[in-house]
Amino acid sequence: MTYRRSLARTGIFAVVYALATFAGRATVMDDANLSLVWPAAGVAAIWFCRQRHSPLRWADAVALGLITVAVNTATKASAPMAVIFVAANLAQAFVFVSLIGRWRPRLWGAGGTEPLRSPPDLWALMAAAFGATVAGAAVGPSVVWLVTGAYSWTTTSVWLSRNTASILVVGAVGFCLGPWLTRGPAAWQDSLRWLKGVPGRKIAEYAALIVCSTAAYLAGFAYSHGLPLAFLLIGVTVWAGTRLATSFVVIHNLFAGVIVVLFTLDGTGPFADIGNHASRAVVAQLFVMLTAVIGLSLALGRDERSALLAELAAEKAELGQQREQASERAELLRAIIDSTADGLAVVDADGRVTLRNPAAVRLLGGQTSPAGGFFHLDGTPLENHEMPHTRALAGEDLNDVHILVRNPGVPEGRVISVRAAALEDGAGRRSAVILFHDATAERRHRDELTNFAGVVAHDLLNPVTTIEGFSDFAGEALAALPDGPEVDEARDGLARVHRAAGRMRLLIDGLLAYTTARDATVATVPVDLGQVVTEVTVARLDAAIAAGLPVPRFTVGDLPTVQADPVLIRQLLDNLIGNAVKYTAPGVTPEVTVTAEPDDDLVRIRIADNGIGVPAGQHEAIFGNFHRAHPTAKYAGTGLGLAICKRIVERHGGTIGADDDPGGGSIFTFTIPPVPGSAQVSFSRAEEQSWGDPLR
Ligand code: ADP
């Protein structure tokens, strides 16, 4: 705020204050030298509120003081009295500014920008007005009493009523119109626009109210007819408060106040008959205050209601928009789900299908309930606990599980690949979401390929055995011949043939193992994993000793009994432990640790080694067919071992994966079901057993 603007404002308020003071002093009616109305109280309150942040607030205080002294002495008040009035008016203005600033900081004049908006604003204004008036009275009438030696309760009540009424009526005008005046020319333009938008009916209502109010003033106050018609004014105030703009209501209140006081002073109206000047002033002020409060509380209550209704309407509109967007999104989703070629179904906890798309109906041959018509690939029917939705609801995540569907809709049978998982809605209800995919052609293709591979592998075994046999036989014959360049060349060639035949056998064995792991019926029985691991590791120790390689060191934790196919589980552990021993750097003694731990309803087996590790980014790829991450001559292999492992684990309902061991090497883990009903959760990992080179 610039100094110039601040001073200009001080000047304007000073002039208005001087006029209000003169007007007030003109109503001094008795020897106590007390004005019956004091509009200057309201003007000072607004003045000091407006100048709250002015850098020249002292100038305002000085101006108020000078004007009060000047007007009071000019209107025959004694000098001490004038000084007392200065102190009282200043105290009153400062207390008002501080109280309203504390109670309603967002209001214009209290540091904020808003006009009066609700009845609580009005109650705050009234309380601040009364508090300020009491503070002024503590200085004014009390000091007058000290000076003159005569204390008058009448004087105090006149002071309290006239100043509270003044701050309330004039202050309300300031607090309602202030924000608008502060906005400058833009506010005028807005108001003009608003005026143009006001319907003719409303303008007629404003005009009618002005006419009726004038009639009420005239009838109630202008003539001394002896009839107490002051209530007419309450009627028009209620009308204005309930129907017309709040800014109009505050001006209406101000006019009503001025007219009531003027006529009463002039000796007309219902209050003019009250003999005592002071009582007359108090009654008139109370009447003015009451009509002002009635008008304002009605208008502000209505404003508050309208604001709430507008807020509600905006919220409703937003909700409607959101609902519309949600339904559009739902329609889009429904269209996508319906048009997809894969089947989708949602089954609730009671086994009821709550959603399915046309593809699901088609893929399941029109089957509309999860009961019946579902088989394992070997033709045995699925038990209820094996159904995808039951497994998903039990917390299992199904991924690419193949199921045979056969019913009157698909008499020839269809293989479907199923993915399923449980989902919880907002209300905590669990449902199984199941995705179907027709895997018949894919399956047939794969079967044909595997069968072909199996047949070829099987048929190739004979020629390989023949090649190995005859190359051994030829080798022996060559060994008997004396050394010479041709003989050496022949021996070398034969050794190559032998090695190639060995590689071929490895590959054929791998292929056969793969087809077995894939197709053989899984016959699960309780298998003591500790026993299997011991057998596998002992075989590895023997092989290393026989081959003259560094003898591996095995550490085996407490392993549980699991529900598995003994042949397949043995093959699985043999592959993983074999790899752990095989993939170590040259000259390093392999160290392999096998442990187990519970994993939900399954058991997790962990095989950690100190080997060369799996190259970054290939931890998943190594489980694919023929994928070799270290395809060097140093590490012979076919790339089928882990594919077989994956197959075996999946056929037991588990998962397998590889990770880097932070301490070096790799960790392979797989899950497998424990023996049903066994308390598989407690393993004592402390009781680990180690064994290695028996000679050490
Ligand atoms: P392979 O016959 O080549 O051993 P696998 O399927 O058993 O075939 O393994 C696939 C590839 O995964 C291997 O070629 C090797 O690169 C990598 N691999 C398997 N086990 C380990 C291991 N314990 N440490 C490091 N790499 C391994």
PDB file of N, CA and C in Angstrom, residues 239-326:
ATOM      1  N   TRP A 239     -39.467  -9.154   4.588  1.00  0.00           N
ATOM      2  CA  TRP A 239     -39.644  -9.296   3.128  1.00  0.00           C
ATOM      3  C   TRP A 239     -38.285  -9.140   2.424  1.00  0.00           C
ATOM      4  N   ALA A 240     -37.578  -8.039   2.751  1.00  0.00           N
ATOM      5  CA  ALA A 240     -36.279  -7.788   2.107  1.00  0.00           C
ATOM      6  C   ALA A 240     -35.304  -8.916   2.425  1.00  0.00           C
ATOM      7  N   GLY A 241     -35.272  -9.319   3.708  1.00  0.00           N
ATOM      8  CA  GLY A 241     -34.306 -10.342   4.133  1.00  0.00           C
ATOM      9  C   GLY A 241     -34.523 -11.667   3.441  1.00  0.00           C
ATOM     10  N   THR A 242     -35.790 -12.023   3.192  1.00  0.00           N
ATOM     11  CA  THR A 242     -36.026 -13.340   2.596  1.00  0.00           C
ATOM     12  C   THR A 242     -35.920 -13.327   1.084  1.00  0.00           C
ATOM     13  N   ARG A 243     -36.094 -12.159   0.446  1.00  0.00           N
ATOM     14  CA  ARG A 243     -36.228 -12.172  -1.015  1.00  0.00           C
ATOM     15  C   ARG A 243     -35.147 -11.399  -1.764  1.00  0.00           C
ATOM     16  N   LEU A 244     -34.559 -10.374  -1.110  1.00  0.00           N
ATOM     17  CA  LEU A 244     -33.710  -9.478  -1.904  1.00  0.00           C
ATOM     18  C   LEU A 244     -32.226  -9.586  -1.536  1.00  0.00           C
ATOM     19  N   ALA A 245     -31.393  -8.987  -2.404  1.00  0.00           N
ATOM     20  CA  ALA A 245     -29.936  -9.120  -2.242  1.00  0.00           C
ATOM     21  C   ALA A 245     -29.474  -8.594  -0.889  1.00  0.00           C
ATOM     22  N   THR A 246     -28.468  -9.247  -0.319  1.00  0.00           N
ATOM     23  CA  THR A 246     -27.994  -8.885   1.023  1.00  0.00           C
ATOM     24  C   THR A 246     -27.489  -7.436   1.058  1.00  0.00           C
ATOM     25  N   SER A 247     -26.821  -7.015  -0.033  1.00  0.00           N
ATOM     26  CA  SER A 247     -26.310  -5.640  -0.034  1.00  0.00           C
ATOM     27  C   SER A 247     -27.477  -4.647   0.036  1.00  0.00           C
ATOM     28  N   PHE A 248     -28.611  -5.014  -0.600  1.00  0.00           N
ATOM     29  CA  PHE A 248     -29.783  -4.149  -0.528  1.00  0.00           C
ATOM     30  C   PHE A 248     -30.321  -4.143   0.902  1.00  0.00           C
ATOM     31  N   VAL A 249     -30.290  -5.319   1.544  1.00  0.00           N
ATOM     32  CA  VAL A 249     -30.832  -5.433   2.907  1.00  0.00           C
ATOM     33  C   VAL A 249     -30.043  -4.549   3.864  1.00  0.00           C
ATOM     34  N   VAL A 250     -28.697  -4.525   3.735  1.00  0.00           N
ATOM     35  CA  VAL A 250     -27.921  -3.703   4.697  1.00  0.00           C
ATOM     36  C   VAL A 250     -28.223  -2.217   4.489  1.00  0.00           C
ATOM     37  N   ILE A 251     -28.413  -1.817   3.219  1.00  0.00           N
ATOM     38  CA  ILE A 251     -28.719  -0.397   2.972  1.00  0.00           C
ATOM     39  C   ILE A 251     -30.123  -0.081   3.502  1.00  0.00           C
ATOM     40  N   HIS A 252     -31.019  -1.026   3.292  1.00  0.00           N
ATOM     41  CA  HIS A 252     -32.384  -0.877   3.808  1.00  0.00           C
ATOM     42  C   HIS A 252     -32.353  -0.711   5.321  1.00  0.00           C
ATOM     43  N   ASN A 253     -31.529  -1.517   5.986  1.00  0.00           N
ATOM     44  CA  ASN A 253     -31.395  -1.422   7.448  1.00  0.00           C
ATOM     45  C   ASN A 253     -30.880  -0.043   7.857  1.00  0.00           C
ATOM     46  N   LEU A 254     -29.878   0.431   7.088  1.00  0.00           N
ATOM     47  CA  LEU A 254     -29.284   1.728   7.410  1.00  0.00           C
ATOM     48  C   LEU A 254     -30.341   2.834   7.307  1.00  0.00           C
ATOM     49  N   PHE A 255     -31.111   2.783   6.218  1.00  0.00           N
ATOM     50  CA  PHE A 255     -32.158   3.800   6.031  1.00  0.00           C
ATOM     51  C   PHE A 255     -33.188   3.721   7.150  1.00  0.00           C
ATOM     52  N   ALA A 256     -33.586   2.482   7.452  1.00  0.00           N
ATOM     53  CA  ALA A 256     -34.587   2.305   8.500  1.00  0.00           C
ATOM     54  C   ALA A 256     -34.083   2.922   9.794  1.00  0.00           C
ATOM     55  N   GLY A 257     -32.790   2.635  10.115  1.00  0.00           N
ATOM     56  CA  GLY A 257     -32.201   3.152  11.341  1.00  0.00           C
ATOM     57  C   GLY A 257     -32.222   4.669  11.361  1.00  0.00           C
ATOM     58  N   VAL A 258     -31.793   5.280  10.250  1.00  0.00           N
ATOM     59  CA  VAL A 258     -31.703   6.745  10.192  1.00  0.00           C
ATOM     60  C   VAL A 258     -33.100   7.345  10.358  1.00  0.00           C
ATOM     61  N   ILE A 259     -34.067   6.764   9.647  1.00  0.00           N
ATOM     62  CA  ILE A 259     -35.416   7.340   9.686  1.00  0.00           C
ATOM     63  C   ILE A 259     -36.038   7.203  11.082  1.00  0.00           C
ATOM     64  N   VAL A 260     -35.869   6.021  11.675  1.00  0.00           N
ATOM     65  CA  VAL A 260     -36.435   5.820  13.017  1.00  0.00           C
ATOM     66  C   VAL A 260     -35.849   6.840  13.985  1.00  0.00           C
ATOM     67  N   VAL A 261     -34.513   6.993  13.936  1.00  0.00           N
ATOM     68  CA  VAL A 261     -33.863   7.906  14.878  1.00  0.00           C
ATOM     69  C   VAL A 261     -34.283   9.353  14.602  1.00  0.00           C
ATOM     70  N   LEU A 262     -34.297   9.712  13.305  1.00  0.00           N
ATOM     71  CA  LEU A 262     -34.625  11.103  12.981  1.00  0.00           C
ATOM     72  C   LEU A 262     -36.034  11.463  13.433  1.00  0.00           C
ATOM     73  N   PHE A 263     -36.995  10.591  13.096  1.00  0.00           N
ATOM     74  CA  PHE A 263     -38.373  10.903  13.474  1.00  0.00           C
ATOM     75  C   PHE A 263     -38.534  10.902  14.992  1.00  0.00           C
ATOM     76  N   THR A 264     -37.855   9.954  15.644  1.00  0.00           N
ATOM     77  CA  THR A 264     -37.975   9.899  17.108  1.00  0.00           C
ATOM     78  C   THR A 264     -37.424  11.186  17.722  1.00  0.00           C
ATOM     79  N   LEU A 265     -36.269  11.636  17.198  1.00  0.00           N
ATOM     80  CA  LEU A 265     -35.691  12.885  17.713  1.00  0.00           C
ATOM     81  C   LEU A 265     -36.614  14.059  17.436  1.00  0.00           C
ATOM     82  N   ASP A 266     -37.274  13.950  16.305  1.00  0.00           N
ATOM     83  CA  ASP A 266     -38.160  15.036  15.896  1.00  0.00           C
ATOM     84  C   ASP A 266     -39.462  15.031  16.691  1.00  0.00           C
ATOM     85  N   GLY A 267     -39.623  13.969  17.463  1.00  0.00           N
ATOM     86  CA  GLY A 267     -40.807  13.931  18.313  1.00  0.00           C
ATOM     87  C   GLY A 267     -41.991  13.234  17.685  1.00  0.00           C
ATOM     88  N   THR A 268     -41.824  12.508  16.621  1.00  0.00           N
ATOM     89  CA  THR A 268     -42.935  11.736  16.061  1.00  0.00           C
ATOM     90  C   THR A 268     -42.591  10.251  16.126  1.00  0.00           C
ATOM     91  N   GLY A 269     -43.604   9.445  15.863  1.00  0.00           N
ATOM     92  CA  GLY A 269     -43.390   7.995  15.876  1.00  0.00           C
ATOM     93  C   GLY A 269     -43.703   7.411  17.233  1.00  0.00           C
ATOM     94  N   PRO A 270     -43.774   6.072  17.313  1.00  0.00           N
ATOM     95  CA  PRO A 270     -44.220   5.409  18.553  1.00  0.00           C
ATOM     96  C   PRO A 270     -43.282   5.609  19.742  1.00  0.00           C
ATOM     97  N   PHE A 271     -41.970   5.894  19.456  1.00  0.00           N
ATOM     98  CA  PHE A 271     -41.050   6.032  20.600  1.00  0.00           C
ATOM     99  C   PHE A 271     -40.973   7.464  21.115  1.00  0.00           C
ATOM    100  N   ALA A 272     -41.561   8.403  20.363  1.00  0.00           N
ATOM    101  CA  ALA A 272     -41.437   9.813  20.729  1.00  0.00           C
ATOM    102  C   ALA A 272     -42.155  10.106  22.035  1.00  0.00           C
ATOM    103  N   ASP A 273     -43.152   9.236  22.369  1.00  0.00           N
ATOM    104  CA  ASP A 273     -43.926   9.501  23.575  1.00  0.00           C
ATOM    105  C   ASP A 273     -43.189   9.140  24.859  1.00  0.00           C
ATOM    106  N   ILE A 274     -42.067   8.431  24.699  1.00  0.00           N
ATOM    107  CA  ILE A 274     -41.319   8.064  25.906  1.00  0.00           C
ATOM    108  C   ILE A 274     -40.710   9.341  26.471  1.00  0.00           C
ATOM    109  N   GLY A 275     -41.058   9.628  27.719  1.00  0.00           N
ATOM    110  CA  GLY A 275     -40.713  10.935  28.282  1.00  0.00           C
ATOM    111  C   GLY A 275     -39.223  11.153  28.446  1.00  0.00           C
ATOM    112  N   ASN A 276     -38.553  10.154  28.964  1.00  0.00           N
ATOM    113  CA  ASN A 276     -37.127  10.316  29.263  1.00  0.00           C
ATOM    114  C   ASN A 276     -36.291  10.188  27.993  1.00  0.00           C
ATOM    115  N   HIS A 277     -35.432  11.198  27.765  1.00  0.00           N
ATOM    116  CA  HIS A 277     -34.625  11.199  26.536  1.00  0.00           C
ATOM    117  C   HIS A 277     -33.792   9.943  26.402  1.00  0.00           C
ATOM    118  N   ALA A 278     -33.138   9.607  27.511  1.00  0.00           N
ATOM    119  CA  ALA A 278     -32.219   8.461  27.456  1.00  0.00           C
ATOM    120  C   ALA A 278     -32.978   7.179  27.134  1.00  0.00           C
ATOM    121  N   SER A 279     -34.108   6.961  27.830  1.00  0.00           N
ATOM    122  CA  SER A 279     -34.882   5.741  27.583  1.00  0.00           C
ATOM    123  C   SER A 279     -35.365   5.725  26.145  1.00  0.00           C
ATOM    124  N   ARG A 280     -35.767   6.871  25.666  1.00  0.00           N
ATOM    125  CA  ARG A 280     -36.248   6.949  24.292  1.00  0.00           C
ATOM    126  C   ARG A 280     -35.129   6.522  23.322  1.00  0.00           C
ATOM    127  N   ALA A 281     -33.913   7.032  23.612  1.00  0.00           N
ATOM    128  CA  ALA A 281     -32.773   6.690  22.739  1.00  0.00           C
ATOM    129  C   ALA A 281     -32.496   5.192  22.786  1.00  0.00           C
ATOM    130  N   VAL A 282     -32.520   4.638  24.037  1.00  0.00           N
ATOM    131  CA  VAL A 282     -32.203   3.208  24.160  1.00  0.00           C
ATOM    132  C   VAL A 282     -33.230   2.381  23.409  1.00  0.00           C
ATOM    133  N   VAL A 283     -34.526   2.704  23.599  1.00  0.00           N
ATOM    134  CA  VAL A 283     -35.577   1.916  22.939  1.00  0.00           C
ATOM    135  C   VAL A 283     -35.443   2.026  21.412  1.00  0.00           C
ATOM    136  N   ALA A 284     -35.223   3.249  20.933  1.00  0.00           N
ATOM    137  CA  ALA A 284     -35.112   3.436  19.474  1.00  0.00           C
ATOM    138  C   ALA A 284     -33.911   2.641  18.926  1.00  0.00           C
ATOM    139  N   GLN A 285     -32.793   2.707  19.664  1.00  0.00           N
ATOM    140  CA  GLN A 285     -31.596   1.980  19.195  1.00  0.00           C
ATOM    141  C   GLN A 285     -31.859   0.474  19.184  1.00  0.00           C
ATOM    142  N   LEU A 286     -32.541  -0.010  20.252  1.00  0.00           N
ATOM    143  CA  LEU A 286     -32.822  -1.448  20.311  1.00  0.00           C
ATOM    144  C   LEU A 286     -33.707  -1.867  19.145  1.00  0.00           C
ATOM    145  N   PHE A 287     -34.659  -1.009  18.831  1.00  0.00           N
ATOM    146  CA  PHE A 287     -35.540  -1.325  17.704  1.00  0.00           C
ATOM    147  C   PHE A 287     -34.737  -1.399  16.397  1.00  0.00           C
ATOM    148  N   VAL A 288     -33.857  -0.412  16.218  1.00  0.00           N
ATOM    149  CA  VAL A 288     -33.034  -0.381  15.001  1.00  0.00           C
ATOM    150  C   VAL A 288     -32.164  -1.642  14.930  1.00  0.00           C
ATOM    151  N   MET A 289     -31.568  -1.976  16.089  1.00  0.00           N
ATOM    152  CA  MET A 289     -30.694  -3.156  16.125  1.00  0.00           C
ATOM    153  C   MET A 289     -31.475  -4.416  15.786  1.00  0.00           C
ATOM    154  N   LEU A 290     -32.683  -4.534  16.369  1.00  0.00           N
ATOM    155  CA  LEU A 290     -33.488  -5.737  16.163  1.00  0.00           C
ATOM    156  C   LEU A 290     -33.858  -5.901  14.686  1.00  0.00           C
ATOM    157  N   THR A 291     -34.347  -4.799  14.077  1.00  0.00           N
ATOM    158  CA  THR A 291     -34.724  -4.931  12.650  1.00  0.00           C
ATOM    159  C   THR A 291     -33.489  -5.274  11.811  1.00  0.00           C
ATOM    160  N   ALA A 292     -32.334  -4.653  12.152  1.00  0.00           N
ATOM    161  CA  ALA A 292     -31.116  -4.940  11.379  1.00  0.00           C
ATOM    162  C   ALA A 292     -30.754  -6.414  11.496  1.00  0.00           C
ATOM    163  N   VAL A 293     -30.823  -6.949  12.729  1.00  0.00           N
ATOM    164  CA  VAL A 293     -30.441  -8.356  12.934  1.00  0.00           C
ATOM    165  C   VAL A 293     -31.428  -9.281  12.218  1.00  0.00           C
ATOM    166  N   ILE A 294     -32.727  -8.937  12.301  1.00  0.00           N
ATOM    167  CA  ILE A 294     -33.723  -9.787  11.620  1.00  0.00           C
ATOM    168  C   ILE A 294     -33.435  -9.818  10.115  1.00  0.00           C
ATOM    169  N   GLY A 295     -33.280  -8.633   9.530  1.00  0.00           N
ATOM    170  CA  GLY A 295     -33.055  -8.561   8.073  1.00  0.00           C
ATOM    171  C   GLY A 295     -31.790  -9.296   7.671  1.00  0.00           C
ATOM    172  N   LEU A 296     -30.718  -9.019   8.435  1.00  0.00           N
ATOM    173  CA  LEU A 296     -29.429  -9.613   8.047  1.00  0.00           C
ATOM    174  C   LEU A 296     -29.396 -11.116   8.265  1.00  0.00           C
ATOM    175  N   SER A 297     -29.952 -11.584   9.399  1.00  0.00           N
ATOM    176  CA  SER A 297     -29.869 -13.029   9.638  1.00  0.00           C
ATOM    177  C   SER A 297     -30.687 -13.779   8.592  1.00  0.00           C
ATOM    178  N   LEU A 298     -31.828 -13.198   8.191  1.00  0.00           N
ATOM    179  CA  LEU A 298     -32.616 -13.868   7.147  1.00  0.00           C
ATOM    180  C   LEU A 298     -31.831 -13.899   5.825  1.00  0.00           C
ATOM    181  N   ALA A 299     -31.270 -12.724   5.467  1.00  0.00           N
ATOM    182  CA  ALA A 299     -30.568 -12.639   4.169  1.00  0.00           C
ATOM    183  C   ALA A 299     -29.329 -13.534   4.164  1.00  0.00           C
ATOM    184  N   LEU A 300     -28.568 -13.510   5.284  1.00  0.00           N
ATOM    185  CA  LEU A 300     -27.333 -14.310   5.308  1.00  0.00           C
ATOM    186  C   LEU A 300     -27.643 -15.807   5.388  1.00  0.00           C
ATOM    187  N   GLY A 301     -28.711 -16.151   6.124  1.00  0.00           N
ATOM    188  CA  GLY A 301     -29.121 -17.556   6.183  1.00  0.00           C
ATOM    189  C   GLY A 301     -29.479 -18.047   4.786  1.00  0.00           C
ATOM    190  N   ARG A 302     -30.178 -17.208   4.053  1.00  0.00           N
ATOM    191  CA  ARG A 302     -30.558 -17.595   2.690  1.00  0.00           C
ATOM    192  C   ARG A 302     -29.308 -17.697   1.801  1.00  0.00           C
ATOM    193  N   ASP A 303     -28.365 -16.739   1.965  1.00  0.00           N
ATOM    194  CA  ASP A 303     -27.123 -16.794   1.166  1.00  0.00           C
ATOM    195  C   ASP A 303     -26.368 -18.096   1.447  1.00  0.00           C
ATOM    196  N   GLU A 304     -26.315 -18.441   2.751  1.00  0.00           N
ATOM    197  CA  GLU A 304     -25.580 -19.651   3.121  1.00  0.00           C
ATOM    198  C   GLU A 304     -26.234 -20.873   2.491  1.00  0.00           C
ATOM    199  N   ARG A 305     -27.577 -20.888   2.565  1.00  0.00           N
ATOM    200  CA  ARG A 305     -28.309 -22.022   1.984  1.00  0.00           C
ATOM    201  C   ARG A 305     -28.058 -22.108   0.482  1.00  0.00           C
ATOM    202  N   SER A 306     -28.096 -20.926  -0.181  1.00  0.00           N
ATOM    203  CA  SER A 306     -27.901 -20.932  -1.647  1.00  0.00           C
ATOM    204  C   SER A 306     -26.501 -21.426  -1.987  1.00  0.00           C
ATOM    205  N   ALA A 307     -25.502 -20.971  -1.160  1.00  0.00           N
ATOM    206  CA  ALA A 307     -24.124 -21.409  -1.443  1.00  0.00           C
ATOM    207  C   ALA A 307     -24.024 -22.920  -1.293  1.00  0.00           C
ATOM    208  N   LEU A 308     -24.679 -23.449  -0.233  1.00  0.00           N
ATOM    209  CA  LEU A 308     -24.636 -24.904  -0.022  1.00  0.00           C
ATOM    210  C   LEU A 308     -25.325 -25.637  -1.165  1.00  0.00           C
ATOM    211  N   LEU A 309     -26.473 -25.067  -1.593  1.00  0.00           N
ATOM    212  CA  LEU A 309     -27.204 -25.715  -2.691  1.00  0.00           C
ATOM    213  C   LEU A 309     -26.363 -25.706  -3.967  1.00  0.00           C
ATOM    214  N   ALA A 310     -25.672 -24.545  -4.200  1.00  0.00           N
ATOM    215  CA  ALA A 310     -24.833 -24.453  -5.411  1.00  0.00           C
ATOM    216  C   ALA A 310     -23.714 -25.482  -5.341  1.00  0.00           C
ATOM    217  N   GLU A 311     -23.145 -25.615  -4.120  1.00  0.00           N
ATOM    218  CA  GLU A 311     -22.067 -26.593  -3.938  1.00  0.00           C
ATOM    219  C   GLU A 311     -22.589 -28.010  -4.199  1.00  0.00           C
ATOM    220  N   LEU A 312     -23.773 -28.278  -3.634  1.00  0.00           N
ATOM    221  CA  LEU A 312     -24.383 -29.605  -3.834  1.00  0.00           C
ATOM    222  C   LEU A 312     -24.656 -29.866  -5.308  1.00  0.00           C
ATOM    223  N   ALA A 313     -25.176 -28.810  -5.983  1.00  0.00           N
ATOM    224  CA  ALA A 313     -25.507 -28.975  -7.406  1.00  0.00           C
ATOM    225  C   ALA A 313     -24.239 -29.262  -8.204  1.00  0.00           C
ATOM    226  N   ALA A 314     -23.132 -28.536  -7.836  1.00  0.00           N
ATOM    227  CA  ALA A 314     -21.867 -28.752  -8.557  1.00  0.00           C
ATOM    228  C   ALA A 314     -21.373 -30.176  -8.315  1.00  0.00           C
ATOM    229  N   GLU A 315     -21.498 -30.616  -7.033  1.00  0.00           N
ATOM    230  CA  GLU A 315     -21.055 -31.978  -6.711  1.00  0.00           C
ATOM    231  C   GLU A 315     -21.884 -33.000  -7.466  1.00  0.00           C
ATOM    232  N   LYS A 316     -23.209 -32.724  -7.542  1.00  0.00           N
ATOM    233  CA  LYS A 316     -24.114 -33.654  -8.219  1.00  0.00           C
ATOM    234  C   LYS A 316     -23.741 -33.730  -9.704  1.00  0.00           C
ATOM    235  N   ALA A 317     -23.454 -32.527 -10.263  1.00  0.00           N
ATOM    236  CA  ALA A 317     -23.107 -32.509 -11.693  1.00  0.00           C
ATOM    237  C   ALA A 317     -21.823 -33.303 -11.917  1.00  0.00           C
ATOM    238  N   GLU A 318     -20.856 -33.123 -10.981  1.00  0.00           N
ATOM    239  CA  GLU A 318     -19.585 -33.832 -11.134  1.00  0.00           C
ATOM    240  C   GLU A 318     -19.785 -35.337 -10.989  1.00  0.00           C
ATOM    241  N   LEU A 319     -20.635 -35.687 -10.001  1.00  0.00           N
ATOM    242  CA  LEU A 319     -20.916 -37.115  -9.799  1.00  0.00           C
ATOM    243  C   LEU A 319     -21.565 -37.723 -11.037  1.00  0.00           C
ATOM    244  N   GLY A 320     -22.516 -36.939 -11.606  1.00  0.00           N
ATOM    245  CA  GLY A 320     -23.206 -37.405 -12.815  1.00  0.00           C
ATOM    246  C   GLY A 320     -22.212 -37.641 -13.936  1.00  0.00           C
ATOM    247  N   GLN A 321     -21.278 -36.688 -14.044  1.00  0.00           N
ATOM    248  CA  GLN A 321     -20.266 -36.794 -15.106  1.00  0.00           C
ATOM    249  C   GLN A 321     -19.400 -38.031 -14.874  1.00  0.00           C
ATOM    250  N   GLN A 322     -19.026 -38.203 -13.590  1.00  0.00           N
ATOM    251  CA  GLN A 322     -18.177 -39.367 -13.270  1.00  0.00           C
ATOM    252  C   GLN A 322     -18.918 -40.663 -13.557  1.00  0.00           C
ATOM    253  N   ARG A 323     -20.238 -40.654 -13.196  1.00  0.00           N
ATOM    254  CA  ARG A 323     -21.029 -41.869 -13.416  1.00  0.00           C
ATOM    255  C   ARG A 323     -21.104 -42.172 -14.912  1.00  0.00           C
ATOM    256  N   GLU A 324     -21.284 -41.094 -15.681  1.00  0.00           N
ATOM    257  CA  GLU A 324     -21.391 -41.272 -17.133  1.00  0.00           C
ATOM    258  C   GLU A 324     -20.083 -41.847 -17.687  1.00  0.00           C
ATOM    259  N   GLN A 325     -18.956 -41.263 -17.193  1.00  0.00           N
ATOM    260  CA  GLN A 325     -17.645 -41.760 -17.667  1.00  0.00           C
ATOM    261  C   GLN A 325     -17.457 -43.219 -17.269  1.00  0.00           C
ATOM    262  N   ALA A 326     -17.874 -43.522 -16.006  1.00  0.00           N
ATOM    263  CA  ALA A 326     -17.697 -44.903 -15.535  1.00  0.00           C
ATOM    264  C   ALA A 326     -18.531 -45.854 -16.390  1.00  0.00           C
TER     265      ALA A 326
END
